[in-house]
Short mmCIF file of C-alpha atoms in Angstrom, two decimals:
data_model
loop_
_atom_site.label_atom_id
_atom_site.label_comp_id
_atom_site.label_asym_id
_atom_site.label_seq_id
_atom_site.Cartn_x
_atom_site.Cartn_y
_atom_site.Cartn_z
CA UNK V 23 -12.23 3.98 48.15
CA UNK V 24 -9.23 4.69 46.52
CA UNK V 25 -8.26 1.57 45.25
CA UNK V 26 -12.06 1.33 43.83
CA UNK V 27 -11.13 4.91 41.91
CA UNK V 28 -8.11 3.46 40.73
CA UNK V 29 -9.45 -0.18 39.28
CA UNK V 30 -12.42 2.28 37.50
CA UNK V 31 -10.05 4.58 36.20
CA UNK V 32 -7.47 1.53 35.14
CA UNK V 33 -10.04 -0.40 33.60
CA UNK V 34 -11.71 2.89 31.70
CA UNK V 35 -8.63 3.45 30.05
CA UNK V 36 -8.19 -0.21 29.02
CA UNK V 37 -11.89 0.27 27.14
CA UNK V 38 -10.75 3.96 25.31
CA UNK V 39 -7.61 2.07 24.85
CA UNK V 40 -9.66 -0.25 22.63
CA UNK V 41 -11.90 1.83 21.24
CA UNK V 42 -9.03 3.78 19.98
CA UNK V 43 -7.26 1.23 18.89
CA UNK V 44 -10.03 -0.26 16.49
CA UNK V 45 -10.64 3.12 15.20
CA UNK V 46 -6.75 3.38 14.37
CA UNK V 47 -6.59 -0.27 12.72
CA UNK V 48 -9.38 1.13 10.41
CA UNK V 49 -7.70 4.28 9.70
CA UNK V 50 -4.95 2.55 8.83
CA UNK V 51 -6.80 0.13 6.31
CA UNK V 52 -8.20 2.88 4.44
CA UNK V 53 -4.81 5.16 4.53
CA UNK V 54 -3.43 1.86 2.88
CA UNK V 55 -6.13 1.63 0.19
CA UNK V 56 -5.60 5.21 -0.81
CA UNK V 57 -2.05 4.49 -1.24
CA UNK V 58 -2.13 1.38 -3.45
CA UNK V 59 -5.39 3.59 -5.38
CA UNK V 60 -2.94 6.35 -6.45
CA UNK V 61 -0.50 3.97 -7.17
CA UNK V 62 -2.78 2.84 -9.59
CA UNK V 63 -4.19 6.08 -10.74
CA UNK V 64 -0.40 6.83 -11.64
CA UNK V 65 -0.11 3.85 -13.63
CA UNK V 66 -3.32 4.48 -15.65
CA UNK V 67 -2.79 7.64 -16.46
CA UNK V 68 0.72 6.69 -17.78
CA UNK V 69 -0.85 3.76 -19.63
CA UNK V 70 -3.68 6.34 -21.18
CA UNK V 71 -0.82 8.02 -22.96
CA UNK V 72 0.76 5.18 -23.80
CA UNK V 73 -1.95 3.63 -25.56
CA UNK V 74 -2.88 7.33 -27.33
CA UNK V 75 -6.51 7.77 -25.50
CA UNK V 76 -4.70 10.85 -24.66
CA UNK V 77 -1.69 12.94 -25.98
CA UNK V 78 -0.58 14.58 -22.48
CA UNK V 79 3.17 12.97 -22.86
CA UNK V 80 4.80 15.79 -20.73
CA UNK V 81 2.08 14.04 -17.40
CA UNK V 82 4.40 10.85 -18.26
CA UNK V 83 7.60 11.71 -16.06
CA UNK V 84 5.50 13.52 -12.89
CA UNK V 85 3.47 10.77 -12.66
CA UNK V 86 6.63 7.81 -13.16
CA UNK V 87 7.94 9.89 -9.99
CA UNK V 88 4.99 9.82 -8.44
CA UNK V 89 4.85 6.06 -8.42
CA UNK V 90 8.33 6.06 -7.53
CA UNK V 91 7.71 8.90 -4.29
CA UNK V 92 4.93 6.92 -2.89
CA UNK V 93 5.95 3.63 -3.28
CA UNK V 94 9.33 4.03 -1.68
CA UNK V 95 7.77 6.10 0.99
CA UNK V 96 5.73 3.22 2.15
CA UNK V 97 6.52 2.42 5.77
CA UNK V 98 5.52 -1.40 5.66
CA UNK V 99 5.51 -1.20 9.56
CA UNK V 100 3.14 1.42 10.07
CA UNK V 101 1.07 1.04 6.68
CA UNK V 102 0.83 -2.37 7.22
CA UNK V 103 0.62 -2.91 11.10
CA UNK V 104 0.04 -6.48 12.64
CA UNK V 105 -3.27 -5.52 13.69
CA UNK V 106 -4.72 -4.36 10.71
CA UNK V 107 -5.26 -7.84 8.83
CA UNK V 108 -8.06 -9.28 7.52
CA UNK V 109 -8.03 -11.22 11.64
CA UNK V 110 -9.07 -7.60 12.89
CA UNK V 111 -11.29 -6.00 10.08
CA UNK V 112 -13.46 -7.45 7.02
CA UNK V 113 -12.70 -3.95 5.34
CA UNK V 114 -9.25 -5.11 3.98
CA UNK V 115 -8.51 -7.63 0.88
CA UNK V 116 -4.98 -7.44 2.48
CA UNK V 117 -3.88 -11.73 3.29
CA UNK V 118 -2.90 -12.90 6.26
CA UNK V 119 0.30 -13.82 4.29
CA UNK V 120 1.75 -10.49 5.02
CA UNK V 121 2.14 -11.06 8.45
CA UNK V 122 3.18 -14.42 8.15
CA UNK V 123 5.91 -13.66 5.13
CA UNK V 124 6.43 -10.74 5.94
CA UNK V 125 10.14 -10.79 4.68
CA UNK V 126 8.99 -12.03 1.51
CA UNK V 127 6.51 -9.12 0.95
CA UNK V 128 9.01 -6.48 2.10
CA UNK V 129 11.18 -8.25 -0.76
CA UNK V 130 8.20 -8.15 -3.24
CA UNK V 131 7.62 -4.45 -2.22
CA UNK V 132 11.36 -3.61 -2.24
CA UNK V 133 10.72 -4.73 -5.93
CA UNK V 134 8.39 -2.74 -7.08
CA UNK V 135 10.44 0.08 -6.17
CA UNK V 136 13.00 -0.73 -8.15
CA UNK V 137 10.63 -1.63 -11.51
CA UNK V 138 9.47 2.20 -10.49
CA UNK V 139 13.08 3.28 -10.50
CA UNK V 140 13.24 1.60 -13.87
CA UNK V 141 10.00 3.93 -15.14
CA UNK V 142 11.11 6.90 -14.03
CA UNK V 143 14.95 6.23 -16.47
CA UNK V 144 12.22 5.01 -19.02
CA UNK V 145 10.42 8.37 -19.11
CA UNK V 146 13.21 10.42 -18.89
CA UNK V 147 14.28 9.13 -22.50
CA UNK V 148 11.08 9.54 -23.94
CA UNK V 149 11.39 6.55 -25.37
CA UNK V 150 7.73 5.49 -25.39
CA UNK V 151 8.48 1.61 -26.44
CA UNK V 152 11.63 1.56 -22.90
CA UNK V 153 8.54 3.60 -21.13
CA UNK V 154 5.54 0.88 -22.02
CA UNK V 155 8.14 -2.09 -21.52
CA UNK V 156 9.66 -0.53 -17.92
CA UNK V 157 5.69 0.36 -17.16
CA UNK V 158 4.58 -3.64 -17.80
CA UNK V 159 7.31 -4.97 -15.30
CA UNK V 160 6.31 -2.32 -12.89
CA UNK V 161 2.94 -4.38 -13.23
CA UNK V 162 4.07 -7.47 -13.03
CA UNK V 163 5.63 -6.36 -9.66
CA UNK V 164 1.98 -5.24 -8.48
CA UNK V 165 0.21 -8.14 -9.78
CA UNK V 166 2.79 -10.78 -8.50
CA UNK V 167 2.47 -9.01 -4.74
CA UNK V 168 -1.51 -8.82 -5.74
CA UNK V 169 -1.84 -12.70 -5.94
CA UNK V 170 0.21 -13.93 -3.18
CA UNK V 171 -1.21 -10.84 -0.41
CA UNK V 172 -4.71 -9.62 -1.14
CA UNK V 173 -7.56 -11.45 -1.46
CA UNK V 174 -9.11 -12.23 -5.53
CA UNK V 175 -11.60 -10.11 -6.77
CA UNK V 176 -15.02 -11.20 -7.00
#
């Protein structure tokens, strides 16, 4: 009778085990998405003042070290966790690439912090041409990473 008990209870927790774990992966996937959406929120609100739709200059150096905060605080490991590929979920654009290069995206990320470092010396001058220059390789960095590890857009 015991043993019976045991095997239940064993095999239960295997099942909320799982259950957990799928509900995690897709936590993770959106946690992810909200990330790379601010990221990009940053960038066009920079790029609004850039292009004078708006004259809010002073929002240009929060939101360069905003960029520069959240990308570097990316945790590639935990943000981008070998079961949360496009293998486990159809609710990420994310390509199996990542996984399988995953030194080369850590590189392409480890990039994009740096371009953001770049923005950030850019908006401390002020100097709106070194800002809109330093803000296009930033975007570069995001677009290369876009084509090789997420999936087109339709």
């Amino acid at each position: 009778m015991i043993k019976i008990i045991f095997i239940s209870a064993l095999i239960l927790s295997s099942f909320i085990g799982q259950v957990a774990y799928a509900e995690n992966t897709e936590d993770v996937i959106k946690y992810r998405k909200n990330i790379m959406k601010a990221i990009g929120s940053h960038i066009s609100i920079i790029a609004a003042n850039l292009k004078g739709k708006v004259s809010i200059n002073e929002d240009i150096l929060p939101h360069s070290k905003s960029i520069l905060l959240t990308l570097s605080s990316i945790n590639i490991n935990k943000t981008f966790p070998t079961n949360s590929g496009p293998n486990n979920s159809t609710n990420t654009k994310s390509l199996e690439n990542i996984w399988i290069e995953k030194d080369l995206f850590s590189n392409a990320m480890k990039e994009s912090v740096e371009k953001a470092k770049n923005l950030v010396m850019a908006a401390e001058s002020g100097d709106k041409k070194n800002i809109a220059k330093s803000l296009g390789a930033l975007g570069k960095t995001c677009g290369s990473c876009h084509n090789k590890f997420r999936k087109k857009k339709n």
